[in-house]
Amino acid sequence: MPEPVIVPGAPVGPLSPAWRACVGTGRINLALRADHLESLARVQREIGFSYLRGHGLLSDDMGVHRTAAVDGRTHTRYSFTYVDQVHDRLLALGIRPFLELGFMPSLLASGPETVFWWKGNITPPADLQAWVDLVQALLRHLIDRYGLDEVRRWPIEVWNEPNLDIFWKDADQEAYFRLYEATARAVKEVDASLQVGGPAISPGSDEWWAPFAEFVTSHDVPIDFVSRHAYTSRPEQAIPFGTYQELMPPQDLLDQFGAPRTHLGGTPLAGLPVHITEFNTSYRPDNPIHDTAYNAAYLAPVLAGGGDLVDSFSYWTFCDVFEELDVPTSFFHGGFGLLTHRQIAKPTFHLYAFMARMGAQVLARGDDHLVCQDSSGRITVLAWQPVGGTDAPPAPDRHDVVLSVPVVAGGDPVPDDTGVFVLRERVNEVDGNAFTAWRELGRPMSPDARELEILRRCERPAVEHHRLTTVDGRVELRLALSRHEVTFVELTAVHDTHHEGLDDRRLLGLDDDRLVAEHER
């Protein structure tokens, strides 16, 4: 066992909420489906994100821009039927929209080019004023329905990854800047306090920052935040209905988080909020790495430390109800989601659920642990086995974390010999791992009711507990983690209650210690 890490008795600062400020979905139209909403309801119960971002708010399948030809005349109408259903449901589940304006309604598009199985149009508007009119009509409708104070809290992002020609025709930077300028001015004409930003660029495109900053500055274009995406996968290795990729180290994600502030330093945009509006290991929705315990261990230090670098970082995505490439062909298929279809939790879901139970104040953070405390004195620990991506050596079968943890009750240090209840939950290659169970079941493409029930049982983290005793106001917490494990520990000071006549030595009617609790022997 290594020497214990001495956890300070006083907090070093608050735990940043950036890790759960936002989460991604596929296209917004998916929020009309029961499976999607049931998944979001579970995510909100156990994690509780603040915002949801998805594609396609203005795409044809949302039915916003409508026309009707009557007697040789074309009549135009904006329909917000689906927009209202989606946003009503999101708000009812306690999550606000992070609005992404795109893709182009086909009736406004300058060309036929599309992306994804559901054919989002990626071309600029044929008439920029018609696009402005649509954006303003949308925002005015949202304000009328939900109130100005509410909609002012919804960030508005202009387009998605315009640096890639699959998302913006020819990756035309000048054309995107024109779109951004017209959209941002349109937003501010509706209300000057609405938040607008971009450019939502992909990894490997930081050369866009300088011209974007110069453009919005020299043209006095409104901007309230900047956005970028972050992934750490290398080129694709295609298989039928799937993809494998090498992974860079987790630190590369954190470096990408820091890129906007690095590149915008010294510009008028330097002090703006930074939102990572998509991140994950792989950018492919069919890479099985997303389903693994490795993915959770890989992302643990990112969740623990990402808030030092950005204002939000949005996991892409919360569930596998997702159809960018096609309709998934197998239950586990490498989807982005924290949850599969039918709400089976993946190991990375449990990482997020563990984070949601951490205390509000940080006591210590290291390469393999995060220790927090809440106002009652409850201590929480998130620990993980560090993993380093494809080029790192294989993770060993065991990783030890040893912490000397201060114990308080009601804000005050506890006396020596105070009992401390230790509750631990584990997720690894076996425990809390429905993906492993699915493989052991023979990888059924469409699990039947019995198999789904087995997977629900196997998704649950392993639970164990024991009791420690304080020495000098501390306990030594020794955690042996298995391969690719993420573990959550909760420490609570115990006040023993006396029960007159109660004696566990007599549980079998005799006077012996066979059924006496270990800590009482």
Short mmCIF file of C-alpha atoms in Angstrom, two decimals:
data_model
loop_
_atom_site.label_atom_id
_atom_site.label_comp_id
_atom_site.label_asym_id
_atom_site.label_seq_id
_atom_site.Cartn_x
_atom_site.Cartn_y
_atom_site.Cartn_z
CA MET A 1 0.00 0.00 0.00
CA PRO A 2 1.27 3.52 -0.75
CA GLU A 3 1.71 6.12 1.97
CA PRO A 4 -1.56 7.90 2.72
CA VAL A 5 -2.38 11.22 1.09
CA ILE A 6 -3.10 13.69 3.89
CA VAL A 7 -6.44 15.34 3.09
CA PRO A 8 -6.60 18.90 4.52
CA GLY A 9 -9.19 19.69 7.14
CA ALA A 10 -10.31 22.93 5.47
CA PRO A 11 -11.82 23.22 1.97
CA VAL A 12 -9.68 24.61 -0.82
CA GLY A 13 -12.74 25.90 -2.68
CA PRO A 14 -16.14 24.92 -4.11
CA LEU A 15 -16.63 22.03 -6.51
CA SER A 16 -17.33 23.65 -9.87
CA PRO A 17 -20.78 22.83 -11.29
CA ALA A 18 -19.42 23.00 -14.87
CA TRP A 19 -19.45 19.20 -15.24
CA ARG A 20 -23.25 19.04 -15.15
CA ALA A 21 -24.14 22.48 -16.48
CA CYS A 22 -25.12 20.95 -19.82
CA VAL A 23 -25.56 17.59 -21.55
CA GLY A 24 -26.09 16.74 -25.20
CA THR A 25 -28.74 14.87 -27.13
CA GLY A 26 -29.02 13.98 -30.80
CA ARG A 27 -31.49 16.01 -32.78
CA ILE A 28 -34.10 17.90 -30.80
CA ASN A 29 -36.92 16.03 -32.54
CA LEU A 30 -36.00 12.95 -30.49
CA ALA A 31 -37.56 14.63 -27.45
CA LEU A 32 -40.94 13.74 -28.95
CA ARG A 33 -40.25 10.05 -28.19
CA ALA A 34 -41.17 8.18 -25.03
CA ASP A 35 -37.82 6.31 -24.76
CA HIS A 36 -35.91 9.59 -24.99
CA LEU A 37 -38.05 11.29 -22.34
CA GLU A 38 -37.94 8.29 -20.00
CA SER A 39 -34.15 8.33 -20.28
CA LEU A 40 -34.00 12.07 -19.62
CA ALA A 41 -36.25 11.64 -16.59
CA ARG A 42 -33.83 9.11 -15.09
CA VAL A 43 -30.83 11.27 -15.89
CA GLN A 44 -32.45 14.23 -14.18
CA ARG A 45 -33.41 12.20 -11.09
CA GLU A 46 -29.94 10.80 -10.56
CA ILE A 47 -27.65 13.47 -12.03
CA GLY A 48 -29.58 16.70 -12.61
CA PHE A 49 -28.16 18.63 -15.57
CA SER A 50 -29.04 22.30 -16.01
CA TYR A 51 -29.18 22.52 -19.82
CA LEU A 52 -29.73 20.25 -22.82
CA ARG A 53 -28.20 20.96 -26.25
CA GLY A 54 -29.12 19.22 -29.47
CA HIS A 55 -29.10 19.63 -33.23
CA GLY A 56 -31.86 20.40 -35.66
CA LEU A 57 -34.13 22.85 -33.88
CA LEU A 58 -34.94 24.47 -37.23
CA SER A 59 -34.60 21.36 -39.42
CA ASP A 60 -37.50 20.11 -41.48
CA ASP A 61 -38.52 17.36 -39.04
CA MET A 62 -39.38 20.05 -36.45
CA GLY A 63 -41.87 21.50 -38.92
CA VAL A 64 -41.16 25.17 -38.11
CA HIS A 65 -41.03 26.72 -41.59
CA ARG A 66 -44.16 25.70 -43.49
CA THR A 67 -45.68 26.73 -46.82
CA ALA A 68 -48.97 26.08 -48.57
CA ALA A 69 -49.74 26.69 -52.24
CA VAL A 70 -53.30 27.86 -52.89
CA ASP A 71 -54.63 29.27 -56.15
CA GLY A 72 -51.14 29.80 -57.50
CA ARG A 73 -49.93 31.67 -54.44
CA THR A 74 -47.47 30.39 -51.84
CA HIS A 75 -48.34 31.16 -48.24
CA THR A 76 -45.74 30.92 -45.45
CA ARG A 77 -46.36 30.17 -41.81
CA TYR A 78 -44.15 29.43 -38.81
CA SER A 79 -45.39 26.43 -36.85
CA PHE A 80 -44.11 25.89 -33.31
CA THR A 81 -46.14 22.79 -32.52
CA TYR A 82 -43.13 20.48 -32.07
CA VAL A 83 -40.92 23.24 -30.64
CA ASP A 84 -43.47 23.80 -27.88
CA GLN A 85 -43.88 20.10 -27.14
CA VAL A 86 -40.12 19.67 -26.81
CA HIS A 87 -39.50 22.69 -24.62
CA ASP A 88 -42.54 22.06 -22.44
CA ARG A 89 -41.25 18.57 -21.71
CA LEU A 90 -37.69 19.68 -21.05
CA LEU A 91 -38.77 22.33 -18.59
CA ALA A 92 -41.13 19.89 -16.85
CA LEU A 93 -38.12 17.62 -16.29
CA GLY A 94 -36.12 20.45 -14.75
CA ILE A 95 -33.75 21.11 -17.64
CA ARG A 96 -33.48 24.21 -19.84
CA PRO A 97 -32.58 24.29 -23.53
CA PHE A 98 -29.15 25.40 -24.72
CA LEU A 99 -30.45 26.52 -28.10
CA GLU A 100 -28.42 25.58 -31.16
CA LEU A 101 -29.71 27.45 -34.23
CA GLY A 102 -29.60 25.04 -37.16
CA PHE A 103 -29.84 23.31 -39.47
CA MET A 104 -31.32 25.16 -42.45
CA PRO A 105 -34.98 24.58 -43.34
CA SER A 106 -34.96 23.21 -46.88
CA LEU A 107 -37.35 25.94 -48.03
CA LEU A 108 -34.75 28.56 -47.02
CA ALA A 109 -31.65 26.65 -48.11
CA SER A 110 -29.32 27.69 -50.91
CA GLY A 111 -28.51 24.10 -51.84
CA PRO A 112 -29.48 20.44 -51.37
CA GLU A 113 -26.49 19.30 -49.31
CA THR A 114 -27.40 17.49 -46.06
CA VAL A 115 -25.80 15.64 -43.18
CA PHE A 116 -26.91 12.60 -41.15
CA TRP A 117 -29.47 9.91 -41.75
CA TRP A 118 -32.19 12.45 -40.99
CA LYS A 119 -30.84 14.93 -43.56
CA GLY A 120 -30.10 18.20 -41.83
CA ASN A 121 -29.45 20.83 -44.49
CA ILE A 122 -25.97 22.34 -44.14
CA THR A 123 -26.14 25.19 -46.67
CA PRO A 124 -26.37 28.93 -45.98
CA PRO A 125 -29.75 30.57 -46.44
CA ALA A 126 -30.64 31.62 -49.97
CA ASP A 127 -32.02 34.81 -48.43
CA LEU A 128 -30.28 35.94 -45.25
CA GLN A 129 -33.19 38.17 -44.29
CA ALA A 130 -35.57 35.20 -44.43
CA TRP A 131 -33.29 33.39 -41.97
CA VAL A 132 -33.25 36.46 -39.70
CA ASP A 133 -37.04 36.62 -39.82
CA LEU A 134 -37.26 32.94 -38.83
CA VAL A 135 -34.84 33.32 -35.93
CA GLN A 136 -36.64 36.36 -34.59
CA ALA A 137 -40.05 34.72 -34.94
CA LEU A 138 -38.76 31.71 -32.99
CA LEU A 139 -37.34 33.82 -30.19
CA ARG A 140 -40.41 36.04 -29.91
CA HIS A 141 -42.59 32.97 -29.72
CA LEU A 142 -40.43 31.45 -26.97
CA ILE A 143 -40.56 34.70 -25.01
CA ASP A 144 -44.33 34.91 -25.39
CA ARG A 145 -44.71 31.33 -24.17
CA TYR A 146 -42.10 31.12 -21.39
CA GLY A 147 -41.45 34.73 -20.44
CA LEU A 148 -38.51 37.02 -21.13
CA ASP A 149 -36.79 36.35 -17.81
CA GLU A 150 -36.80 32.63 -18.54
CA VAL A 151 -35.57 32.81 -22.15
CA ARG A 152 -32.79 35.20 -21.14
CA ARG A 153 -31.32 32.21 -19.29
CA TRP A 154 -31.13 30.10 -22.47
CA PRO A 155 -27.79 30.39 -24.32
CA ILE A 156 -28.18 30.67 -28.10
CA GLU A 157 -25.43 29.06 -30.19
CA VAL A 158 -25.14 29.79 -33.90
CA TRP A 159 -24.79 26.58 -35.91
CA ASN A 160 -22.64 23.47 -35.30
CA GLU A 161 -19.02 22.88 -36.36
CA PRO A 162 -18.96 25.23 -39.36
CA ASN A 163 -15.26 24.47 -39.80
CA LEU A 164 -16.22 21.04 -41.19
CA ASP A 165 -17.67 20.76 -44.68
CA ILE A 166 -20.01 17.98 -43.56
CA PHE A 167 -21.79 20.53 -41.32
CA TRP A 168 -21.37 23.80 -43.27
CA LYS A 169 -21.07 23.82 -47.04
CA ASP A 170 -17.42 24.03 -48.10
CA ALA A 171 -16.53 24.95 -44.48
CA ASP A 172 -16.76 28.50 -45.81
CA GLN A 173 -15.47 30.69 -43.00
CA GLU A 174 -16.56 34.00 -44.50
CA ALA A 175 -20.06 32.66 -45.10
CA TYR A 176 -20.26 31.48 -41.50
CA PHE A 177 -19.10 34.85 -40.22
CA ARG A 178 -21.88 36.50 -42.24
CA LEU A 179 -24.40 34.06 -40.80
CA TYR A 180 -23.11 34.63 -37.29
CA GLU A 181 -23.26 38.41 -37.64
CA ALA A 182 -26.79 38.45 -39.04
CA THR A 183 -28.00 35.96 -36.41
CA ALA A 184 -26.35 37.68 -33.46
CA ARG A 185 -27.77 41.06 -34.46
CA ALA A 186 -31.19 39.48 -34.96
CA VAL A 187 -31.06 37.97 -31.47
CA LYS A 188 -30.13 41.28 -29.88
CA GLU A 189 -32.88 43.10 -31.78
CA VAL A 190 -35.38 40.86 -30.04
CA ASP A 191 -33.83 41.56 -26.64
CA ALA A 192 -30.39 42.93 -25.83
CA SER A 193 -30.03 40.62 -22.82
CA LEU A 194 -30.40 37.36 -24.75
CA GLN A 195 -27.13 35.39 -24.77
CA VAL A 196 -25.64 34.58 -28.16
CA GLY A 197 -22.35 32.96 -29.10
CA GLY A 198 -20.31 30.54 -31.21
CA PRO A 199 -18.53 29.39 -33.29
CA ALA A 200 -19.01 25.80 -31.97
CA ILE A 201 -15.91 24.57 -33.79
CA SER A 202 -14.63 21.00 -33.73
CA PRO A 203 -11.29 19.75 -32.38
CA GLY A 204 -8.32 20.53 -34.59
CA SER A 205 -9.67 23.87 -35.76
CA ASP A 206 -8.17 26.40 -33.38
CA GLU A 207 -6.93 28.40 -36.35
CA TRP A 208 -10.50 29.75 -36.50
CA TRP A 209 -10.18 31.67 -33.23
CA ALA A 210 -8.03 34.54 -34.45
CA PRO A 211 -10.12 35.44 -37.53
CA PHE A 212 -13.36 34.93 -35.60
CA ALA A 213 -12.20 37.27 -32.83
CA GLU A 214 -10.98 39.82 -35.39
CA PHE A 215 -14.27 39.68 -37.30
CA VAL A 216 -16.65 40.13 -34.37
CA THR A 217 -14.42 42.82 -32.88
CA SER A 218 -13.85 44.85 -36.04
CA HIS A 219 -17.53 44.63 -37.03
CA ASP A 220 -18.80 45.19 -33.48
CA VAL A 221 -20.80 41.97 -33.63
CA PRO A 222 -22.52 40.91 -30.39
CA ILE A 223 -21.03 37.90 -28.60
CA ASP A 224 -21.71 36.75 -25.05
CA PHE A 225 -19.83 33.43 -24.97
CA VAL A 226 -17.58 31.27 -27.11
CA SER A 227 -18.00 27.54 -27.76
CA ARG A 228 -15.92 24.62 -28.91
CA HIS A 229 -16.06 20.81 -29.01
CA ALA A 230 -13.53 18.30 -27.66
CA TYR A 231 -12.87 14.65 -28.52
CA THR A 232 -9.74 12.54 -28.15
CA SER A 233 -10.13 9.81 -30.76
CA ARG A 234 -7.83 9.30 -33.71
CA PRO A 235 -8.79 8.21 -37.27
CA GLU A 236 -11.57 5.69 -37.71
CA GLN A 237 -11.09 1.95 -38.21
CA ALA A 238 -14.39 0.95 -39.78
CA ILE A 239 -16.15 -2.38 -39.28
CA PRO A 240 -19.72 -3.25 -40.35
CA PHE A 241 -22.03 -1.13 -38.21
CA GLY A 242 -19.22 0.06 -35.99
CA THR A 243 -15.91 1.83 -35.54
CA TYR A 244 -12.75 1.42 -33.50
CA GLN A 245 -10.29 4.26 -32.83
CA GLU A 246 -7.15 4.91 -30.87
CA LEU A 247 -7.47 7.32 -27.96
CA MET A 248 -5.15 10.09 -26.87
CA PRO A 249 -4.57 10.56 -23.10
CA PRO A 250 -7.33 12.13 -20.99
CA GLN A 251 -5.15 15.20 -20.45
CA ASP A 252 -5.68 15.98 -24.12
CA LEU A 253 -9.36 16.66 -23.38
CA LEU A 254 -8.39 19.13 -20.67
CA ASP A 255 -5.90 20.75 -23.04
CA GLN A 256 -8.70 21.17 -25.58
CA PHE A 257 -10.91 22.70 -22.88
CA GLY A 258 -8.20 25.27 -22.29
CA ALA A 259 -7.66 26.06 -25.97
CA PRO A 260 -10.25 28.86 -26.38
CA ARG A 261 -8.80 30.96 -23.56
CA THR A 262 -5.28 30.27 -24.80
CA HIS A 263 -6.05 31.40 -28.35
CA LEU A 264 -8.26 34.32 -27.33
CA GLY A 265 -5.82 35.72 -24.78
CA GLY A 266 -5.12 39.38 -25.50
CA THR A 267 -8.27 39.79 -27.61
CA PRO A 268 -11.52 41.48 -26.56
CA LEU A 269 -13.05 38.00 -26.33
CA ALA A 270 -10.58 36.84 -23.68
CA GLY A 271 -12.88 37.26 -20.72
CA LEU A 272 -15.99 35.64 -22.19
CA PRO A 273 -17.53 32.45 -20.77
CA VAL A 274 -16.30 29.31 -22.51
CA HIS A 275 -18.72 26.46 -23.17
CA ILE A 276 -17.55 23.07 -24.44
CA THR A 277 -20.86 22.19 -26.04
CA GLU A 278 -19.80 18.64 -26.95
CA PHE A 279 -17.16 16.33 -25.53
CA ASN A 280 -16.47 12.62 -25.25
CA THR A 281 -13.74 10.11 -25.96
CA SER A 282 -14.78 9.20 -29.51
CA TYR A 283 -16.74 11.46 -31.88
CA ARG A 284 -18.37 8.38 -33.43
CA PRO A 285 -21.82 7.14 -32.31
CA ASP A 286 -20.83 3.52 -33.05
CA ASN A 287 -17.59 3.13 -31.08
CA PRO A 288 -17.94 0.49 -28.32
CA ILE A 289 -15.51 2.38 -26.07
CA HIS A 290 -18.49 4.45 -24.93
CA ASP A 291 -20.09 1.38 -23.37
CA THR A 292 -17.12 0.40 -21.20
CA ALA A 293 -15.81 0.88 -17.68
CA TYR A 294 -12.63 2.16 -19.31
CA ASN A 295 -14.59 5.14 -20.63
CA ALA A 296 -15.69 6.02 -17.10
CA ALA A 297 -12.19 5.74 -15.62
CA TYR A 298 -10.80 7.75 -18.54
CA LEU A 299 -13.26 10.61 -18.00
CA ALA A 300 -13.10 10.72 -14.19
CA PRO A 301 -10.17 13.18 -14.02
CA VAL A 302 -11.86 15.29 -16.71
CA LEU A 303 -15.03 15.68 -14.64
CA ALA A 304 -12.98 16.33 -11.52
CA GLY A 305 -10.82 19.04 -13.11
CA GLY A 306 -12.58 20.44 -16.16
CA GLY A 307 -14.36 23.15 -14.20
CA ASP A 308 -11.04 24.89 -13.63
CA LEU A 309 -10.85 25.61 -17.36
CA VAL A 310 -14.34 26.29 -18.70
CA ASP A 311 -17.81 27.38 -17.63
CA SER A 312 -19.47 24.21 -18.89
CA PHE A 313 -18.56 20.99 -20.67
CA SER A 314 -21.41 19.01 -22.17
CA TYR A 315 -21.21 15.22 -22.41
CA TRP A 316 -22.34 14.03 -25.83
CA THR A 317 -24.92 12.45 -25.19
CA PHE A 318 -27.23 11.47 -22.33
CA CYS A 319 -28.84 8.44 -24.06
CA ASP A 320 -28.54 6.14 -27.06
CA VAL A 321 -31.79 7.36 -28.64
CA PHE A 322 -29.69 8.84 -31.43
CA GLU A 323 -29.77 8.51 -35.21
CA GLU A 324 -27.02 10.51 -36.88
CA LEU A 325 -25.54 7.66 -38.91
CA ASP A 326 -28.61 5.44 -38.95
CA VAL A 327 -31.00 3.67 -36.64
CA PRO A 328 -28.83 1.58 -34.27
CA THR A 329 -28.82 -2.11 -35.16
CA SER A 330 -27.93 -3.57 -31.75
CA PHE A 331 -28.79 -2.86 -28.12
CA PHE A 332 -25.17 -2.10 -27.22
CA HIS A 333 -23.67 -0.55 -30.34
CA GLY A 334 -21.11 2.00 -29.12
CA GLY A 335 -23.64 4.80 -28.81
CA PHE A 336 -22.65 8.03 -27.12
CA GLY A 337 -25.28 7.72 -24.40
CA LEU A 338 -24.90 7.51 -20.65
CA LEU A 339 -27.95 5.25 -20.95
CA THR A 340 -28.82 2.65 -23.56
CA HIS A 341 -32.25 2.40 -25.09
CA ARG A 342 -34.68 1.39 -22.34
CA GLN A 343 -32.65 3.24 -19.69
CA ILE A 344 -29.91 0.72 -18.88
CA ALA A 345 -27.03 2.59 -17.24
CA LYS A 346 -23.53 2.37 -18.66
CA PRO A 347 -20.47 2.74 -16.40
CA THR A 348 -20.03 6.40 -17.40
CA PHE A 349 -23.58 7.10 -16.19
CA HIS A 350 -22.49 5.92 -12.75
CA LEU A 351 -19.46 8.23 -12.86
CA TYR A 352 -21.87 11.13 -13.35
CA ALA A 353 -24.26 9.85 -10.69
CA PHE A 354 -21.36 9.56 -8.24
CA MET A 355 -20.31 13.13 -9.03
CA ALA A 356 -23.86 14.29 -8.34
CA ARG A 357 -23.53 12.97 -4.78
CA MET A 358 -20.22 14.67 -4.03
CA GLY A 359 -20.09 17.39 -1.38
CA ALA A 360 -20.08 21.04 -2.38
CA GLN A 361 -16.60 21.90 -1.06
CA VAL A 362 -13.33 20.39 -2.32
CA LEU A 363 -10.88 19.17 0.31
CA ALA A 364 -8.38 17.51 -2.03
CA ARG A 365 -7.89 16.50 -5.64
CA GLY A 366 -5.22 14.23 -7.09
CA ASP A 367 -4.43 12.09 -10.10
CA ASP A 368 -6.75 9.34 -8.83
CA HIS A 369 -9.10 10.97 -6.34
CA LEU A 370 -11.42 13.83 -5.49
CA VAL A 371 -12.40 14.43 -1.85
CA CYS A 372 -15.27 16.75 -0.92
CA GLN A 373 -17.28 17.77 2.11
CA ASP A 374 -20.77 19.14 2.60
CA SER A 375 -22.06 21.54 5.24
CA SER A 376 -22.99 18.71 7.61
CA GLY A 377 -19.45 17.37 7.62
CA ARG A 378 -20.22 14.36 5.42
CA ILE A 379 -17.11 13.38 3.47
CA THR A 380 -17.38 12.03 -0.07
CA VAL A 381 -14.61 10.47 -2.14
CA LEU A 382 -14.48 9.74 -5.85
CA ALA A 383 -11.53 7.52 -6.73
CA TRP A 384 -10.51 5.96 -10.02
CA GLN A 385 -7.80 3.93 -11.61
CA PRO A 386 -5.86 6.25 -13.94
CA VAL A 387 -5.81 5.17 -17.58
CA GLY A 388 -3.83 6.80 -20.35
CA GLY A 389 -5.35 6.04 -23.72
CA THR A 390 -4.09 3.76 -26.46
CA ASP A 391 -0.37 4.51 -26.15
CA ALA A 392 -0.26 3.98 -22.38
CA PRO A 393 0.64 0.58 -20.91
CA PRO A 394 -2.27 -1.66 -19.91
CA ALA A 395 -3.83 -0.84 -16.58
CA PRO A 396 -2.83 -3.27 -13.81
CA ASP A 397 -5.38 -5.50 -12.14
CA ARG A 398 -5.25 -3.43 -8.94
CA HIS A 399 -4.78 0.23 -8.04
CA ASP A 400 -4.51 1.38 -4.42
CA VAL A 401 -5.69 4.73 -3.09
CA VAL A 402 -4.92 5.52 0.55
CA LEU A 403 -6.24 8.70 2.14
CA SER A 404 -5.97 10.14 5.64
CA VAL A 405 -9.34 11.84 5.94
CA PRO A 406 -10.46 14.35 8.61
CA VAL A 407 -13.83 13.62 10.20
CA VAL A 408 -16.19 16.27 11.51
CA ALA A 409 -19.75 16.24 12.80
CA GLY A 410 -21.90 19.35 12.67
CA GLY A 411 -18.88 21.33 11.55
CA ASP A 412 -16.71 20.34 14.53
CA PRO A 413 -13.87 17.80 14.71
CA VAL A 414 -14.93 14.53 16.33
CA PRO A 415 -13.17 13.06 19.39
CA ASP A 416 -10.93 10.03 19.12
CA ASP A 417 -12.53 6.59 18.94
CA THR A 418 -15.56 8.00 17.12
CA GLY A 419 -17.13 5.47 14.82
CA VAL A 420 -17.27 6.31 11.11
CA PHE A 421 -19.64 4.52 8.76
CA VAL A 422 -18.04 3.86 5.36
CA LEU A 423 -20.36 3.26 2.40
CA ARG A 424 -18.71 2.35 -0.90
CA GLU A 425 -20.08 1.78 -4.40
CA ARG A 426 -17.98 0.30 -7.19
CA VAL A 427 -18.09 0.22 -10.98
CA ASN A 428 -15.45 -1.72 -12.90
CA GLU A 429 -15.08 -4.46 -15.49
CA VAL A 430 -17.61 -6.62 -13.59
CA ASP A 431 -19.50 -4.53 -11.05
CA GLY A 432 -22.08 -2.01 -12.26
CA ASN A 433 -21.33 -3.07 -15.81
CA ALA A 434 -24.27 -4.04 -17.99
CA PHE A 435 -22.00 -4.08 -21.05
CA THR A 436 -19.99 -6.97 -19.57
CA ALA A 437 -23.21 -8.79 -18.71
CA TRP A 438 -24.53 -8.24 -22.24
CA ARG A 439 -21.38 -9.79 -23.68
CA GLU A 440 -21.70 -12.74 -21.31
CA LEU A 441 -25.33 -13.15 -22.43
CA GLY A 442 -24.10 -13.64 -26.00
CA ARG A 443 -24.49 -10.03 -27.21
CA PRO A 444 -28.22 -10.18 -28.03
CA MET A 445 -29.10 -7.51 -30.60
CA SER A 446 -32.59 -7.05 -29.19
CA PRO A 447 -32.74 -8.38 -25.61
CA ASP A 448 -36.02 -9.96 -24.56
CA ALA A 449 -37.82 -9.09 -21.33
CA ARG A 450 -35.83 -11.61 -19.25
CA GLU A 451 -32.50 -10.41 -20.66
CA LEU A 452 -33.44 -6.78 -20.03
CA GLU A 453 -34.22 -7.60 -16.41
CA ILE A 454 -30.81 -9.29 -16.06
CA LEU A 455 -29.11 -6.22 -17.53
CA ARG A 456 -31.00 -3.96 -15.11
CA ARG A 457 -29.74 -6.03 -12.19
CA CYS A 458 -26.19 -6.07 -13.51
CA GLU A 459 -26.04 -2.32 -14.15
CA ARG A 460 -26.17 -1.60 -10.41
CA PRO A 461 -22.90 -0.66 -8.71
CA ALA A 462 -21.59 -3.12 -6.14
CA VAL A 463 -22.22 -1.87 -2.60
CA GLU A 464 -20.09 -2.58 0.46
CA HIS A 465 -19.79 -1.03 3.89
CA HIS A 466 -17.77 -1.19 7.05
CA ARG A 467 -16.90 0.89 10.09
CA LEU A 468 -13.70 2.69 11.01
CA THR A 469 -12.62 4.45 14.21
CA THR A 470 -10.99 7.88 14.37
CA VAL A 471 -7.47 8.47 15.62
CA ASP A 472 -6.45 12.10 16.08
CA GLY A 473 -9.71 13.15 14.40
CA ARG A 474 -8.95 11.15 11.24
CA VAL A 475 -9.54 7.81 9.60
CA GLU A 476 -7.27 6.05 7.15
CA LEU A 477 -9.28 5.04 4.11
CA ARG A 478 -7.70 2.23 2.12
CA LEU A 479 -9.27 1.60 -1.27
CA ALA A 480 -8.16 -1.27 -3.48
CA LEU A 481 -9.56 -0.58 -6.95
CA SER A 482 -9.84 -3.26 -9.59
CA ARG A 483 -9.06 -2.74 -13.26
CA HIS A 484 -10.74 0.36 -14.75
CA GLU A 485 -12.65 0.99 -11.55
CA VAL A 486 -14.45 4.14 -10.50
CA THR A 487 -15.54 4.08 -6.86
CA PHE A 488 -17.64 6.35 -4.66
CA VAL A 489 -17.21 6.47 -0.89
CA GLU A 490 -19.27 8.27 1.72
CA LEU A 491 -18.00 8.73 5.30
CA THR A 492 -20.40 9.62 8.09
CA ALA A 493 -19.57 10.09 11.75
CA VAL A 494 -21.68 7.76 13.91
CA HIS A 495 -23.50 8.52 17.14
CA ASP A 496 -24.04 5.17 18.85
CA THR A 497 -27.43 4.68 20.50
CA HIS A 498 -27.75 2.57 23.64
CA HIS A 499 -30.46 -0.10 23.62
CA GLU A 500 -31.00 -1.45 27.12
CA GLY A 501 -30.77 -5.22 27.28
CA LEU A 502 -29.68 -5.59 23.65
CA ASP A 503 -26.69 -7.96 23.40
CA ASP A 504 -25.66 -9.46 20.06
CA ARG A 505 -23.75 -12.18 21.91
CA ARG A 506 -27.12 -13.71 22.77
CA LEU A 507 -28.57 -13.83 19.24
CA LEU A 508 -28.34 -17.64 19.23
CA GLY A 509 -29.58 -17.94 22.82
CA LEU A 510 -26.08 -18.49 24.18
CA ASP A 511 -23.26 -16.18 25.24
CA ASP A 512 -20.78 -16.19 22.36
CA ASP A 513 -19.53 -13.85 19.63
CA ARG A 514 -20.51 -15.77 16.50
CA LEU A 515 -22.98 -13.06 15.36
CA VAL A 516 -21.34 -10.03 16.94
CA ALA A 517 -20.57 -7.22 14.47
CA GLU A 518 -16.92 -7.08 13.52
CA HIS A 519 -16.35 -3.58 14.94
CA GLU A 520 -17.84 -4.61 18.30
CA ARG A 521 -15.65 -7.64 18.91
#
